[in-house]
Amino acid sequence: MAFDDPCPIPPDRSLAALRMEGDALAGVVAAMTTQDLDRPTRLGDWTVQQLVAHLIRGVDRIPSYLAAGDPPDAGTDWLDYWSQAAETDPGGVAERARQFARAINGRRVLDVWKETLEVAVGEGRAAPADRLVRTPFGGIRLDHYLPTRVLEITVHGLDLRAALGLEEVATPIALGITAEVLDRLIEGPRPDGLADDAVAWVLAATGRAPSDDPRLPVLT
């Protein structure tokens, strides 16, 4: 597939997944207490507050990148994006999450989440699928970029639920897209025992659950 070909996952499906998973996470955030924000997560030294800030930033990149100006061409796609993202400095990602958490301090996190989701989905629907957006890894078609946001919100939504002691679940449409991306990134079929359990597959493929398969994790 060329970088300028349409994404196999239609943008309407990706946006529906963002909306549904985002609404589900709004329910999780609404039930959080102030004390929950200081809970540790399985992401190194990140707290729940920093994780939620990272989730908000991940969704906010849709309108932010749409507003950043058109890149000259498409230099990545919905799968190649992840090989380039793997080279990102995790310390920088964590620091940006901390800065964003401080920036929204004093505002209700739930309000920020809902506003960000509303704007992202709205602007995503209004823009054409072949619109190029500017990312740190080069230009990418909007329809290719949207599945990366679905994966982010789904995987980190599982992280958030785990940190809060909740069952690790996700909406079927978001989980389906996330599992599909990970299926495309691994060489060959899923390991034995993970073929019929999408959540277990996502956790193993992203290094959140142990696996004896040397191909895993495909993302961290």
XYZ file of N, CA and C in Angstrom:
660
model
N 0.838 -1.198 0.000
C 0.000 0.000 0.000
C 0.875 1.250 0.000
N 0.576 2.186 -0.899
C 1.259 3.469 -0.918
C 0.706 4.362 0.187
N 1.541 5.294 0.645
C 1.125 6.164 1.742
C -0.076 7.033 1.385
N -0.298 7.253 0.069
C -1.420 8.103 -0.323
C -2.657 7.311 -0.719
N -2.636 5.990 -0.529
C -3.826 5.171 -0.774
C -4.806 5.326 0.390
N -6.105 5.100 0.149
C -7.073 5.149 1.255
C -6.761 4.099 2.320
N -7.042 4.419 3.565
C -6.854 3.467 4.657
C -7.927 2.385 4.579
N -7.568 1.116 4.836
C -8.577 0.047 4.828
C -9.665 0.228 5.884
N -9.366 0.973 6.933
C -10.368 1.254 7.964
C -11.034 2.584 7.623
N -12.310 2.586 7.268
C -12.978 3.830 6.876
C -12.955 4.856 8.008
N -12.830 6.137 7.668
C -12.781 7.156 8.718
C -14.033 7.202 9.579
N -15.186 6.918 9.000
C -16.412 6.925 9.806
C -16.345 5.876 10.911
N -15.737 4.735 10.605
C -15.599 3.684 11.617
C -14.639 4.129 12.719
N -13.519 4.735 12.328
C -12.558 5.209 13.327
C -13.165 6.283 14.214
N -13.901 7.213 13.614
C -14.510 8.290 14.394
C -15.612 7.769 15.308
N -16.361 6.781 14.832
C -17.373 6.165 15.696
C -16.710 5.474 16.882
N -15.560 4.834 16.637
C -14.829 4.178 17.721
C -14.314 5.197 18.730
N -13.780 6.308 18.224
C -13.309 7.357 19.127
C -14.445 7.886 19.993
N -15.577 8.128 19.362
C -16.720 8.642 20.105
C -17.186 7.650 21.171
N -17.345 6.386 20.794
C -17.886 5.401 21.731
C -16.909 5.115 22.866
N -15.638 4.923 22.524
C -14.660 4.656 23.582
C -14.444 5.907 24.431
N -14.463 7.063 23.786
C -14.324 8.309 24.532
C -15.456 8.527 25.509
N -16.673 8.218 25.086
C -17.819 8.348 25.991
C -17.720 7.354 27.149
N -17.253 6.134 26.839
C -17.090 5.140 27.902
C -16.051 5.603 28.918
N -14.959 6.182 28.431
C -13.928 6.673 29.346
C -14.402 7.891 30.127
N -15.306 8.664 29.542
C -15.878 9.787 30.291
C -16.587 9.282 31.542
N -17.238 8.136 31.420
C -17.879 7.539 32.589
C -16.874 7.123 33.641
N -15.717 6.613 33.193
C -14.659 6.239 34.136
C -14.120 7.481 34.840
N -13.846 8.516 34.060
C -13.298 9.753 34.626
C -14.298 10.396 35.584
N -15.584 10.348 35.236
C -16.613 10.963 36.084
C -16.665 10.331 37.466
N -16.321 9.056 37.553
C -16.387 8.346 38.833
C -15.111 8.493 39.659
N -14.085 9.115 39.085
C -12.827 9.263 39.802
C -12.929 10.299 40.912
N -12.169 10.087 41.965
C -12.059 11.057 43.052
C -10.749 11.832 42.909
N -10.613 12.873 43.685
C -9.362 13.632 43.685
C -8.193 12.742 44.083
N -8.446 11.832 45.019
C -7.390 10.921 45.466
C -6.965 9.968 44.347
N -7.893 9.622 43.468
C -7.562 8.720 42.362
C -6.498 9.312 41.445
N -6.460 10.627 41.323
C -5.509 11.267 40.415
C -4.068 10.973 40.790
N -3.818 10.683 42.060
C -2.454 10.416 42.527
C -2.103 8.930 42.504
N -3.022 8.102 42.080
C -2.730 6.662 42.023
C -1.600 6.383 41.026
N -0.790 5.361 41.309
C 0.228 4.952 40.334
C -0.410 4.184 39.180
N 0.302 4.084 38.094
C -0.145 3.290 36.949
C 0.953 2.285 36.599
N 0.684 1.446 35.632
C 1.699 0.479 35.206
C 2.653 1.092 34.176
N 2.571 2.398 33.973
C 3.415 3.093 33.002
C 4.543 3.832 33.719
N 5.452 3.074 34.298
C 6.573 3.684 34.990
C 6.119 4.519 36.167
N 6.583 5.786 36.198
C 6.228 6.651 37.325
C 5.024 7.537 37.031
N 4.301 7.246 35.964
C 3.111 8.035 35.650
C 2.041 7.836 36.717
N 1.385 8.936 37.071
C 0.199 8.856 37.917
C -1.041 8.810 37.031
N -2.181 8.557 37.646
C -3.439 8.584 36.900
C -3.654 9.957 36.271
N -3.307 11.013 36.997
C -3.479 12.359 36.453
C -2.680 12.542 35.163
N -1.440 12.073 35.154
C -0.614 12.202 33.956
C -1.126 11.314 32.831
N -1.637 10.138 33.182
C -2.193 9.250 32.167
C -3.418 9.877 31.512
N -4.300 10.457 32.313
C -5.485 11.109 31.748
C -5.068 12.291 30.880
N -4.060 13.038 31.320
C -3.564 14.152 30.510
C -3.031 13.650 29.171
N -2.331 12.527 29.191
C -1.810 11.939 27.952
C -2.954 11.490 27.043
N -3.990 10.923 27.619
C -5.168 10.536 26.840
C -5.796 11.753 26.162
N -5.936 12.834 26.913
C -6.528 14.049 26.350
C -5.652 14.591 25.225
N -4.350 14.630 25.439
C -3.436 15.111 24.403
C -3.514 14.242 23.159
N -3.644 12.943 23.347
C -3.706 12.043 22.202
C -4.892 12.320 21.305
N -6.032 12.639 21.901
C -7.225 12.963 21.120
C -7.127 14.378 20.552
N -6.558 15.289 21.328
C -6.434 16.683 20.892
C -5.521 16.836 19.681
N -4.696 15.854 19.410
C -3.806 15.952 18.254
C -4.577 16.000 16.944
N -5.784 15.482 16.915
C -6.557 15.547 15.666
C -6.795 17.000 15.266
N -7.454 17.825 16.088
C -7.615 19.223 15.684
C -6.299 19.993 15.648
N -5.367 19.665 16.530
C -4.085 20.376 16.544
C -3.312 20.148 15.255
N -3.264 18.906 14.805
C -2.532 18.605 13.577
C -3.271 19.116 12.345
N -4.598 19.109 12.386
C -5.359 19.675 11.272
C -5.083 21.173 11.131
N -4.815 21.825 12.244
C -4.571 23.268 12.228
C -3.114 23.622 11.956
N -2.250 22.619 11.870
C -0.810 22.877 11.769
C -0.341 23.190 10.359
N -1.232 23.163 9.377
C -0.825 23.421 8.002
C -0.591 22.136 7.240
N -0.805 22.202 5.937
C -0.707 21.002 5.109
C 0.748 20.639 4.828
N 1.152 19.394 5.111
C 2.488 18.942 4.724
C 2.542 18.734 3.210
N 3.735 18.694 2.620
C 3.831 18.563 1.163
C 3.379 17.222 0.621
N 3.549 16.170 1.411
C 3.160 14.843 0.933
C 2.970 13.910 2.117
N 2.468 12.695 1.818
C 2.287 11.668 2.848
C 3.577 10.873 2.992
N 4.125 10.862 4.208
C 5.366 10.148 4.441
C 5.228 8.957 5.360
N 4.006 8.649 5.764
C 3.762 7.498 6.629
C 2.306 7.083 6.492
N 1.950 5.944 7.072
C 0.560 5.492 7.033
C 0.180 4.890 8.380
N -0.998 4.267 8.440
C -1.546 3.806 9.720
C -0.722 2.713 10.379
N 0.151 2.031 9.628
C 1.005 0.996 10.203
C 2.443 1.476 10.355
N 2.979 2.095 9.312
C 4.347 2.604 9.370
C 4.514 3.637 10.481
N 3.461 4.344 10.781
C 3.470 5.348 11.857
C 4.064 4.776 13.138
N 3.728 3.526 13.445
C 4.137 2.960 14.734
C 5.619 2.631 14.788
N 6.225 2.297 13.639
C 7.665 2.048 13.644
C 8.425 3.339 13.925
N 7.872 4.459 13.474
C 8.510 5.748 13.739
C 8.213 6.221 15.166
N 7.005 5.964 15.632
C 6.645 6.357 16.998
C 7.492 5.623 18.027
N 7.938 4.406 17.681
C 8.739 3.614 18.615
C 10.062 4.293 18.944
N 10.506 5.210 18.074
C 11.774 5.898 18.297
C 11.614 7.167 19.134
N 10.372 7.477 19.519
C 10.120 8.670 20.327
C 10.695 8.501 21.730
N 11.298 9.545 22.243
C 11.870 9.518 23.589
C 10.752 9.404 24.621
N 10.665 8.291 25.369
C 9.585 8.147 26.352
C 9.647 9.197 27.450
N 10.850 9.663 27.758
C 10.966 10.710 28.764
C 10.307 11.999 28.313
N 10.426 12.300 27.020
C 9.782 13.487 26.482
C 8.279 13.369 26.503
N 7.774 12.170 26.182
C 6.327 11.931 26.223
C 5.801 12.132 27.637
N 6.522 11.574 28.611
C 6.096 11.695 30.009
C 6.117 13.149 30.466
N 7.149 13.897 30.068
C 7.243 15.298 30.482
C 6.118 16.126 29.873
N 5.780 15.865 28.615
C 4.671 16.600 27.997
C 3.353 16.284 28.697
N 3.193 15.031 29.125
C 1.981 14.671 29.871
C 1.933 15.415 31.201
N 3.080 15.522 31.877
C 3.121 16.248 33.154
C 2.811 17.732 32.947
N 3.372 18.310 31.890
C 3.114 19.724 31.608
C 1.638 19.960 31.312
N 1.049 19.058 30.542
C -0.363 19.223 30.199
C -1.229 19.042 31.437
N -0.853 18.099 32.297
C -1.606 17.896 33.540
C -1.585 19.164 34.383
N -0.424 19.830 34.432
C -0.344 21.087 35.186
C -1.179 22.176 34.523
N -1.228 22.164 33.197
C -1.962 23.201 32.464
C -3.460 23.128 32.714
N -3.982 21.917 32.933
C -5.428 21.788 33.158
C -5.766 21.744 34.643
N -4.764 21.920 35.482
C -4.998 21.913 36.923
C -5.974 23.032 37.287
N -6.973 22.696 38.065
C -7.984 23.676 38.442
C -9.245 23.575 37.611
N -9.155 22.919 36.461
C -10.350 22.671 35.658
C -10.797 21.235 35.919
N -12.076 20.990 35.751
C -12.564 19.626 35.923
C -12.049 18.780 34.771
N -11.327 17.716 35.089
C -10.752 16.857 34.058
C -11.847 16.317 33.146
N -12.992 16.000 33.715
C -14.089 15.467 32.912
C -14.529 16.479 31.857
N -14.612 17.744 32.221
C -15.013 18.774 31.263
C -13.997 18.888 30.129
N -12.723 18.867 30.480
C -11.674 18.965 29.462
C -11.743 17.769 28.518
N -11.954 16.585 29.088
C -12.048 15.379 28.272
C -13.213 15.462 27.297
N -14.376 15.834 27.781
C -15.560 15.903 26.927
C -15.397 16.957 25.830
N -14.866 18.108 26.195
C -14.671 19.174 25.212
C -13.683 18.736 24.128
N -12.598 18.123 24.548
C -11.572 17.685 23.603
C -12.128 16.639 22.653
N -12.861 15.680 23.189
C -13.443 14.628 22.362
C -14.427 15.215 21.357
N -15.266 16.131 21.803
C -16.270 16.740 20.933
C -15.613 17.464 19.760
N -14.599 18.250 20.049
C -13.909 19.000 18.998
C -13.193 18.051 18.041
N -12.508 17.056 18.580
C -11.746 16.131 17.744
C -12.644 15.368 16.786
N -13.733 14.817 17.285
C -14.640 14.053 16.428
C -15.310 14.980 15.417
N -15.715 16.160 15.851
C -16.359 17.096 14.946
C -15.452 17.537 13.816
N -14.226 17.907 14.133
C -13.300 18.342 13.095
C -12.853 17.171 12.225
N -12.764 15.994 12.821
C -12.428 14.819 12.027
C -13.496 14.500 11.001
N -14.753 14.665 11.373
C -15.857 14.411 10.439
C -15.913 15.477 9.347
N -15.570 16.701 9.693
C -15.686 17.806 8.739
C -14.586 17.792 7.683
N -13.450 17.198 7.992
C -12.315 17.196 7.066
C -12.405 16.009 6.109
N -11.944 16.169 4.864
C -11.949 15.046 3.923
C -10.977 13.954 4.347
N -11.289 12.721 3.982
C -10.468 11.579 4.386
C -9.043 11.679 3.871
N -8.866 12.301 2.689
C -7.528 12.372 2.104
C -6.769 13.629 2.515
N -7.316 14.385 3.443
C -6.618 15.565 3.953
C -5.325 15.123 4.625
N -4.213 15.763 4.278
C -2.941 15.439 4.906
C -2.778 16.246 6.182
N -2.344 15.581 7.238
C -2.062 16.265 8.495
C -0.580 16.122 8.813
N -0.071 17.105 9.501
C 1.359 17.160 9.810
C 1.613 16.542 11.185
N 2.431 15.496 11.226
C 2.790 14.848 12.484
C 4.304 14.935 12.670
N 4.822 14.590 13.838
C 6.277 14.583 14.021
C 6.984 13.587 13.108
N 6.233 12.675 12.510
C 6.825 11.639 11.672
C 6.536 11.876 10.195
N 6.112 13.065 9.845
C 5.807 13.389 8.458
C 4.314 13.477 8.220
N 3.965 13.797 6.983
C 2.559 13.912 6.633
C 1.876 12.556 6.601
N 0.581 12.566 6.906
C -0.209 11.336 6.877
C -1.640 11.710 6.524
N -2.284 10.869 5.730
C -3.690 11.094 5.426
C -4.507 11.010 6.716
N -5.548 11.827 6.777
C -6.385 11.827 7.977
C -6.981 10.455 8.244
N -7.449 9.763 7.196
C -8.063 8.449 7.436
C -7.050 7.433 7.944
N -5.759 7.635 7.663
C -4.716 6.768 8.216
C -4.370 7.168 9.651
N -4.486 8.443 9.943
C -4.127 8.912 11.287
C -5.164 8.520 12.331
N -6.419 8.506 11.942
C -7.483 8.248 12.917
C -7.345 6.897 13.626
N -6.995 5.792 12.937
C -6.829 4.528 13.674
C -5.719 4.579 14.720
N -4.714 5.431 14.503
C -3.671 5.545 15.532
C -4.236 6.160 16.808
N -5.200 7.059 16.657
C -5.840 7.665 17.831
C -6.743 6.651 18.534
N -7.383 5.789 17.747
C -8.226 4.751 18.349
C -7.367 3.808 19.184
N -6.234 3.391 18.630
C -5.354 2.493 19.386
C -4.878 3.162 20.676
N -4.482 4.416 20.579
C -3.999 5.129 21.772
C -5.062 5.184 22.864
N -6.256 5.594 22.491
C -7.311 5.748 23.493
C -7.731 4.397 24.066
N -7.667 3.350 23.251
C -8.076 2.026 23.717
C -7.045 1.432 24.671
N -5.791 1.448 24.268
C -4.739 0.859 25.101
C -4.583 1.635 26.407
N -4.557 2.956 26.314
C -4.407 3.734 27.546
C -5.693 3.743 28.366
N -6.824 3.504 27.719
C -8.051 3.309 28.485
C -7.971 2.053 29.337
N -7.360 1.003 28.796
C -7.130 -0.212 29.586
C -6.177 0.085 30.744
N -5.142 0.890 30.466
C -4.209 1.282 31.533
C -4.933 2.027 32.648
N -5.828 2.929 32.261
C -6.558 3.716 33.258
C -7.461 2.830 34.097
N -8.174 1.950 33.450
C -9.063 1.050 34.200
C -8.262 0.176 35.159
N -7.109 -0.309 34.698
C -6.269 -1.138 35.568
C -5.789 -0.343 36.781
N -5.394 0.895 36.570
C -4.899 1.724 37.672
C -5.982 1.999 38.706
N -7.227 2.042 38.249
C -8.345 2.323 39.153
C -8.954 1.058 39.744
N -8.378 -0.102 39.406
C -8.885 -1.360 39.933
C -10.153 -1.834 39.258
N -10.396 -1.366 38.034
C -11.592 -1.750 37.289
C -11.279 -2.880 36.323
N -12.320 -3.529 35.843
C -12.149 -4.562 34.828
C -11.584 -3.931 33.561
N -10.609 -4.612 32.963
C -9.988 -4.080 31.744
C -10.843 -4.459 30.536
N -11.686 -3.530 30.132
C -12.587 -3.741 29.005
C -12.503 -2.520 28.095
N -13.015 -2.682 26.883
C -13.100 -1.578 25.931
C -14.325 -1.804 25.066
N -14.800 -0.755 24.434
C -15.953 -0.899 23.553
C -15.571 -1.776 22.367
N -16.489 -2.606 21.882
C -16.156 -3.557 20.815
C -15.565 -2.912 19.568
N -16.094 -1.759 19.149
C -15.606 -1.155 17.911
C -14.174 -0.652 18.070
N -13.866 -0.041 19.202
C -12.506 0.446 19.435
C -11.542 -0.717 19.634
N -11.974 -1.724 20.358
C -11.141 -2.904 20.576
C -10.873 -3.617 19.258
N -11.879 -3.665 18.385
C -11.716 -4.322 17.094
C -10.685 -3.634 16.225
N -10.727 -2.303 16.168
C -9.747 -1.567 15.369
C -8.353 -1.735 15.953
N -8.235 -1.642 17.256
C -6.936 -1.794 17.913
C -6.344 -3.170 17.646
N -7.158 -4.202 17.786
C -6.686 -5.562 17.525
C -6.283 -5.724 16.066
N -7.018 -5.083 15.165
C -6.696 -5.171 13.734
C -5.350 -4.532 13.426
N -5.082 -3.377 14.017
C -3.781 -2.742 13.816
C -2.669 -3.662 14.303
N -2.820 -4.214 15.486
C -1.791 -5.084 16.052
C -1.642 -6.365 15.246
N -2.741 -6.879 14.696
C -2.670 -8.058 13.828
C -1.826 -7.772 12.595
N -1.922 -6.546 12.080
C -1.155 -6.173 10.887
C 0.325 -5.962 11.214
N 0.620 -5.636 12.454
C 2.003 -5.337 12.827
C 2.818 -6.582 13.165
N 2.153 -7.673 13.515
C 2.871 -8.902 13.848
C 3.032 -9.754 12.597
N 4.126 -10.474 12.514
C 4.349 -11.381 11.393
C 3.721 -12.725 11.732
N 2.735 -13.128 10.935
C 2.065 -14.396 11.173
C 0.864 -14.245 12.086
N 0.270 -15.371 12.470
C -0.937 -15.334 13.308
C -0.628 -14.990 14.759
N -1.679 -14.680 15.490
C -1.521 -14.445 16.924
C -0.989 -15.707 17.613
N -0.330 -15.550 18.744
C 0.105 -16.720 19.509
C -1.087 -17.552 19.979
N -0.815 -18.815 20.251
C -1.856 -19.711 20.766
C -2.465 -19.125 22.040
N -3.773 -19.247 22.134
C -4.477 -18.780 23.312
C -4.951 -17.349 23.236
N -4.522 -16.612 22.213
C -4.915 -15.210 22.095
C -5.810 -14.946 20.892
N -6.091 -15.988 20.132
C -6.855 -15.792 18.899
C -8.268 -15.293 19.157
N -8.861 -15.718 20.260
C -10.270 -15.394 20.507
C -10.480 -14.449 21.687
N -9.427 -13.857 22.178
C -9.536 -12.944 23.322
C -8.866 -11.630 22.943
N -9.661 -10.676 22.489
C -9.100 -9.428 21.966
C -8.378 -8.624 23.039
N -8.935 -8.567 24.249
C -8.282 -7.798 25.307
C -6.940 -8.428 25.667
N -6.911 -9.744 25.828
C -5.656 -10.426 26.146
C -4.628 -10.213 25.039
N -5.094 -10.218 23.790
C -4.207 -9.986 22.654
C -3.625 -8.576 22.710
N -4.445 -7.592 22.937
C -3.970 -6.210 23.001
C -2.966 -6.040 24.137
N -3.245 -6.616 25.287
C -2.338 -6.487 26.431
C -0.994 -7.150 26.150
N -1.018 -8.331 25.538
C 0.232 -9.029 25.229
C 0.999 -8.323 24.116
N 0.285 -7.867 23.103
C 0.936 -7.243 21.950
C 1.562 -5.903 22.289
N 1.090 -5.276 23.365
C 1.645 -3.979 23.774
C 2.532 -4.088 25.012
N 2.889 -5.303 25.387
C 3.815 -5.498 26.492
C 3.223 -5.326 27.865
N 1.903 -5.324 27.948
C 1.250 -5.152 29.245
C 0.919 -6.476 29.909
N 1.086 -7.556 29.198
C 0.916 -8.906 29.739
C 2.066 -9.752 29.209
N 2.581 -10.676 30.009
C 3.726 -11.473 29.572
C 3.362 -12.422 28.438
N 4.347 -12.733 27.621
C 4.162 -13.697 26.537
C 5.495 -14.365 26.248
N 5.432 -15.658 25.940
C 6.639 -16.393 25.572
C 6.964 -16.250 24.092
N 6.082 -15.605 23.342
C 6.287 -15.459 21.902
C 7.345 -14.382 21.645
N 8.444 -14.727 20.954
C 9.519 -13.749 20.742
C 9.114 -12.582 19.845
N 7.972 -12.690 19.172
C 7.515 -11.590 18.312
C 6.870 -10.466 19.109
N 6.593 -10.732 20.366
C 5.890 -9.764 21.198
C 6.839 -9.136 22.214
N 6.572 -7.890 22.578
C 5.474 -7.046 22.100
C 5.786 -6.424 20.750
N 4.749 -6.053 20.021
C 4.948 -5.341 18.760
C 4.934 -3.838 18.988
N 4.332 -3.411 20.097
C 4.336 -2.010 20.523
C 4.515 -1.980 22.033
N 5.057 -0.884 22.543
C 5.162 -0.717 23.992
C 4.670 0.667 24.380
